[in-house]
XYZ file of C-alpha atoms in Angstrom:
390
model
C 158.540 47.831 105.113
C 162.153 46.625 104.882
C 161.255 43.330 106.562
C 158.311 42.898 104.197
C 160.550 43.434 101.120
C 163.057 40.898 102.490
C 160.265 38.401 102.962
C 158.935 39.124 99.493
C 162.348 38.460 98.046
C 162.553 35.150 99.882
C 159.175 34.088 98.447
C 160.356 34.963 94.962
C 163.539 32.958 95.475
C 161.484 29.947 96.538
C 159.245 30.283 93.501
C 162.273 30.515 91.178
C 163.786 27.422 92.801
C 160.697 25.506 91.666
C 160.044 27.110 88.266
C 163.417 28.472 87.167
C 164.308 31.896 85.661
C 162.356 34.142 83.324
C 158.666 35.030 83.486
C 156.669 32.616 85.691
C 152.954 32.457 84.826
C 150.282 31.646 87.392
C 149.266 28.348 85.705
C 150.303 27.204 82.265
C 149.273 24.123 80.335
C 151.679 21.231 79.792
C 151.630 19.263 76.516
C 154.340 16.645 76.653
C 152.252 13.515 76.083
C 150.123 12.353 73.123
C 148.423 15.626 72.537
C 149.882 16.317 69.122
C 149.388 12.829 67.847
C 145.747 12.685 68.939
C 145.097 16.042 67.257
C 146.643 14.809 64.053
C 144.568 11.671 64.239
C 141.462 13.862 64.664
C 142.388 15.975 61.601
C 143.080 12.914 59.558
C 139.710 11.427 60.442
C 137.894 14.634 59.355
C 135.858 14.437 62.608
C 136.899 17.710 64.201
C 133.569 19.094 65.483
C 131.138 17.718 68.095
C 130.756 14.288 66.480
C 133.754 12.047 67.017
C 134.990 9.151 69.095
C 137.301 11.253 71.232
C 134.346 13.099 72.800
C 132.838 9.829 74.049
C 136.268 8.598 75.122
C 136.963 11.703 77.108
C 133.570 11.518 78.785
C 134.277 7.898 79.784
C 137.698 8.784 81.141
C 136.275 11.597 83.329
C 133.443 9.395 84.582
C 135.840 6.652 85.475
C 138.331 9.003 87.172
C 135.726 10.837 89.281
C 133.579 7.784 90.038
C 130.456 9.431 88.511
C 128.159 7.236 86.538
C 127.827 9.736 83.658
C 129.844 12.595 82.164
C 128.619 14.962 79.386
C 131.195 17.134 77.652
C 130.471 20.800 76.931
C 132.262 23.723 75.255
C 133.161 25.280 78.615
C 132.433 25.087 82.362
C 129.986 27.994 82.204
C 127.819 26.169 79.623
C 127.948 23.071 81.808
C 126.658 25.039 84.760
C 123.966 26.787 82.768
C 122.561 23.463 81.542
C 122.852 21.928 84.973
C 120.742 24.710 86.451
C 118.065 24.098 83.792
C 118.185 20.339 84.416
C 117.721 21.051 88.154
C 114.480 22.801 87.328
C 115.716 26.366 87.918
C 113.204 28.697 86.257
C 113.327 32.394 85.458
C 112.724 34.345 88.629
C 113.887 31.611 90.950
C 116.765 32.134 93.401
C 119.967 30.142 93.658
C 122.194 30.239 96.767
C 125.881 30.552 96.059
C 129.033 32.247 97.371
C 130.408 35.677 96.650
C 133.941 34.247 96.655
C 133.895 32.815 93.119
C 134.811 33.440 89.506
C 132.273 35.473 87.537
C 131.294 32.411 85.482
C 129.295 31.037 88.394
C 127.074 34.027 88.569
C 126.924 34.453 84.774
C 125.426 30.987 84.502
C 122.773 31.897 87.040
C 121.952 34.974 85.004
C 121.705 32.946 81.822
C 119.098 30.827 83.537
C 117.203 33.949 84.647
C 117.854 33.217 88.358
C 118.639 35.636 91.165
C 121.779 34.977 93.149
C 121.679 34.910 96.901
C 125.102 34.853 98.646
C 126.089 33.201 101.905
C 129.492 33.392 103.576
C 132.444 31.044 103.154
C 134.714 29.340 105.678
C 138.190 30.814 106.132
C 139.605 27.305 106.250
C 138.263 26.123 102.917
C 137.366 29.358 100.990
C 134.177 27.472 100.117
C 130.559 27.865 101.193
C 130.168 27.697 104.941
C 127.502 25.202 106.144
C 127.172 27.268 109.337
C 126.352 30.394 107.260
C 123.993 28.384 105.107
C 122.253 26.920 108.187
C 121.711 30.392 109.651
C 120.409 31.725 106.330
C 117.982 28.887 105.934
C 116.714 29.190 109.484
C 116.205 32.950 109.218
C 114.924 33.377 105.632
C 113.463 30.134 104.312
C 109.986 28.662 104.601
C 108.805 25.393 103.151
C 105.707 24.995 100.990
C 104.746 21.771 99.233
C 108.197 20.435 99.760
C 109.926 23.450 98.211
C 111.944 26.309 99.754
C 110.867 29.904 99.514
C 112.618 33.052 100.558
C 110.434 34.846 103.190
C 111.915 38.255 102.231
C 111.392 38.024 98.461
C 108.721 35.397 98.148
C 110.797 33.713 95.454
C 111.409 29.939 95.210
C 114.957 28.871 96.127
C 115.539 26.213 93.494
C 119.237 25.346 93.884
C 122.434 25.779 95.806
C 125.823 26.107 94.050
C 128.768 25.755 96.375
C 132.329 25.815 94.933
C 135.496 23.885 95.791
C 137.683 27.000 95.617
C 141.193 26.555 94.124
C 140.677 22.809 94.439
C 140.237 22.893 98.250
C 137.187 20.773 99.072
C 134.452 22.590 100.954
C 132.331 21.008 103.591
C 130.105 19.563 100.926
C 128.481 16.729 102.884
C 127.013 19.193 105.418
C 125.870 21.498 102.619
C 124.132 18.660 100.798
C 122.404 17.525 104.028
C 121.165 21.015 104.785
C 119.788 21.464 101.279
C 118.174 18.026 101.228
C 116.257 18.909 104.339
C 115.093 22.147 102.752
C 114.160 20.806 99.377
C 116.970 22.521 97.509
C 119.013 20.844 94.733
C 122.767 21.001 95.042
C 124.925 21.533 91.926
C 128.627 21.481 92.803
C 130.871 23.907 91.080
C 133.850 21.627 90.812
C 135.459 23.580 87.959
C 138.699 23.834 89.880
C 138.786 20.559 91.753
C 139.499 17.710 89.314
C 141.672 15.381 91.456
C 140.328 16.633 94.844
C 138.606 14.273 97.310
C 136.560 14.182 100.480
C 137.645 10.986 102.054
C 137.880 8.613 99.123
C 135.113 10.266 97.227
C 135.821 12.743 94.422
C 134.463 16.239 94.636
C 131.458 16.694 92.378
C 129.884 13.386 93.304
C 127.905 14.610 96.342
C 125.304 16.885 94.697
C 122.657 16.038 92.134
C 125.132 17.248 89.480
C 128.467 18.896 89.228
C 130.419 20.845 86.668
C 134.070 20.742 85.641
C 136.206 23.137 83.616
C 139.084 22.384 81.270
C 140.089 25.986 80.499
C 143.714 26.580 79.513
C 144.757 27.289 83.139
C 143.213 24.196 84.745
C 144.957 21.072 85.992
C 144.222 19.470 82.595
C 143.008 21.438 79.643
C 141.131 20.916 76.418
C 141.801 24.509 75.356
C 138.258 25.353 76.262
C 135.814 22.856 77.657
C 133.604 21.718 80.519
C 131.802 18.690 81.769
C 128.598 17.774 83.592
C 128.889 14.761 85.888
C 125.953 13.007 87.539
C 124.784 9.607 88.719
C 121.302 10.266 87.484
C 120.559 8.355 84.268
C 117.655 10.547 83.143
C 119.581 13.788 83.758
C 122.531 12.531 81.807
C 120.379 11.726 78.745
C 118.671 15.153 79.017
C 122.043 16.864 79.409
C 123.351 15.385 76.201
C 120.174 16.209 74.414
C 119.999 19.833 75.489
C 123.670 20.412 74.724
C 123.217 18.973 71.235
C 120.607 21.601 70.163
C 117.839 19.204 71.383
C 117.939 17.400 68.050
C 116.060 14.102 67.849
C 118.481 11.528 66.405
C 117.672 10.761 62.768
C 119.822 9.866 59.735
C 118.849 12.981 57.818
C 115.819 14.833 59.304
C 116.306 17.968 61.430
C 113.689 17.801 64.198
C 114.272 19.596 67.508
C 111.827 19.215 70.306
C 113.146 21.843 72.739
C 115.051 25.122 72.734
C 118.446 23.526 73.039
C 122.014 24.782 73.010
C 124.977 24.264 70.766
C 127.125 23.367 73.773
C 128.742 20.023 72.871
C 132.539 19.846 73.063
C 134.292 19.523 69.684
C 136.270 16.317 68.936
C 139.536 18.374 68.595
C 139.207 19.617 72.178
C 138.264 16.143 73.414
C 141.352 14.710 71.750
C 143.450 17.063 73.855
C 141.497 15.973 76.919
C 142.096 12.293 76.305
C 145.877 12.880 76.064
C 145.818 15.078 79.170
C 143.907 12.445 81.177
C 146.834 10.028 80.517
C 149.073 12.621 82.259
C 146.701 13.591 85.094
C 148.093 11.260 87.820
C 151.581 12.568 87.075
C 150.408 16.171 87.102
C 148.688 15.678 90.493
C 151.747 14.085 92.046
C 153.969 16.927 90.918
C 151.505 19.565 92.051
C 151.304 17.827 95.465
C 155.069 18.096 95.745
C 154.982 21.786 94.826
C 152.352 22.308 97.488
C 154.474 20.508 100.072
C 157.405 22.801 99.331
C 155.259 25.907 99.532
C 153.647 24.656 102.782
C 156.961 23.878 104.525
C 158.370 27.240 103.542
C 155.394 29.223 104.803
C 155.209 27.227 108.074
C 158.785 28.271 108.751
C 157.943 31.904 108.099
C 154.641 31.931 109.992
C 152.536 32.825 106.917
C 149.222 31.040 106.503
C 149.278 28.625 103.565
C 145.893 27.213 102.458
C 145.960 23.407 102.943
C 143.342 20.821 102.290
C 141.190 20.399 105.396
C 141.553 17.240 107.438
C 139.985 14.262 105.795
C 140.240 15.778 102.314
C 142.764 15.885 99.504
C 143.301 18.866 97.248
C 144.625 18.982 93.698
C 146.198 22.318 94.646
C 145.109 23.823 91.409
C 146.119 27.286 92.679
C 148.284 27.614 95.751
C 147.134 30.341 98.083
C 148.511 32.260 101.066
C 146.797 34.649 103.454
C 148.667 37.812 104.273
C 148.156 40.151 107.237
C 146.337 43.055 105.574
C 145.131 44.622 102.346
C 148.249 46.894 102.330
C 150.572 43.903 102.542
C 148.628 42.099 99.898
C 148.842 44.951 97.434
C 152.544 45.505 98.185
C 153.306 41.877 97.464
C 151.235 41.821 94.254
C 153.079 44.875 92.972
C 156.499 43.493 93.945
C 156.087 39.947 92.635
C 154.579 40.939 89.326
C 157.304 43.508 88.789
C 159.808 40.680 89.300
C 158.246 38.636 86.537
C 156.527 36.210 88.926
C 152.803 36.260 88.286
C 150.603 36.416 91.371
C 147.056 37.567 91.753
C 144.491 38.423 94.463
C 141.380 36.320 95.010
C 138.500 37.408 92.849
C 136.662 40.580 93.687
C 133.530 39.642 95.584
C 130.433 39.207 93.354
C 128.525 41.712 95.517
C 131.104 44.330 94.617
C 130.424 43.953 90.946
C 127.773 46.194 89.332
C 125.580 43.278 88.094
C 125.284 41.655 91.542
C 125.627 44.504 93.984
C 121.986 44.412 94.947
C 121.788 40.667 95.617
C 120.726 39.470 99.030
C 123.562 38.288 101.245
C 124.369 37.569 104.904
C 127.014 40.181 105.476
C 129.857 38.029 104.066
C 132.208 38.721 106.966
C 134.723 35.977 106.091
C 134.419 36.712 102.367
C 135.383 40.320 102.878
C 138.259 39.390 105.205
C 139.611 36.938 102.657
C 139.237 39.336 99.729
C 141.679 41.659 101.432
C 144.338 39.038 102.180
C 144.420 36.031 99.824
C 146.996 35.787 97.137
C 147.525 32.991 94.526
C 151.035 31.922 93.752
C 152.435 30.164 90.616
C 151.055 26.677 90.549
C 151.842 25.166 87.178
C 153.281 21.709 86.710
C 156.960 22.485 86.335
C 159.662 20.394 84.787
C 159.574 17.332 87.074
C 163.359 17.427 87.262
C 163.130 20.721 89.091
C 160.737 19.461 91.726
C 162.367 17.891 94.776
C 161.443 14.277 95.527
């Protein structure tokens, strides 16, 4: 245990060399650009809710940055995923394949749509859905009827697949999309954590039919609370904006709604923050890449597994992650680091270990369970750039 404590101390020293003294949060927002001015402009214009030029501007900036044809802003990433599932044709009683290594919002969105979650395992190298596990599941449990996939065990239609780019590390999304295409399953990428991550030169979130982003307070850029649907499909983009705007038919004064819609549009105030944050995004990503480099070099020297972007991909390193040797070591480090004022956390508890999703079908989740016992997130904020080595 003495050796472990010495190693823990060394990790804390490294973290403080990056972030300084005092309490170090896991990921804090940085507002040192035009955020205040854009908010003041918003207030002065009186357009503070979901009607305002900053909403459209933010959507255009996200579309341009990701290379998606369309972007539709929402109040949060969960709302974005909920609407995406509906746009993909997911109906109450359908099944959606996802991963048990994820934040609860992914599964909550499935529940909002009335869908049943089915979980396949992840890769240890990416923490994202494993195409190998997906291939095995499809071969063992899926039959095709009239071009659609059905689960042979439950008889339910499998309407969609939602893989996630965990902590900003791109999963093997091209293989997943190909498998689902062959099975008649729509892919919606949960790219909530991967703004600024790429597979080759292509941004995450542009491989599936749609994808969702999150701008929560702890993301690479933040709008306080907010999300986005991105897609290349013209019709889906129009429907997304319609559904998230209470399905109101545009009219100067009449209130006519043709569907059960949702009050999910992002307010102009939040979008103003987003526009200012987008101006800083390249700088944020460059600094975070340098933080990741310093972490990586340190953990290589000490023979501790540091989670890097797989070959041929680029990560935004939203949350830096290491893999320790055991559950006991994980828990000891969590207790030690947090007691020292350095915030660390374990990976999320597996969805199948939560009461709401404990009875969902899964494939054994061998890698997921292994990772749950070992993965730790380290502080990953954008620090003062003067502190970061160049």
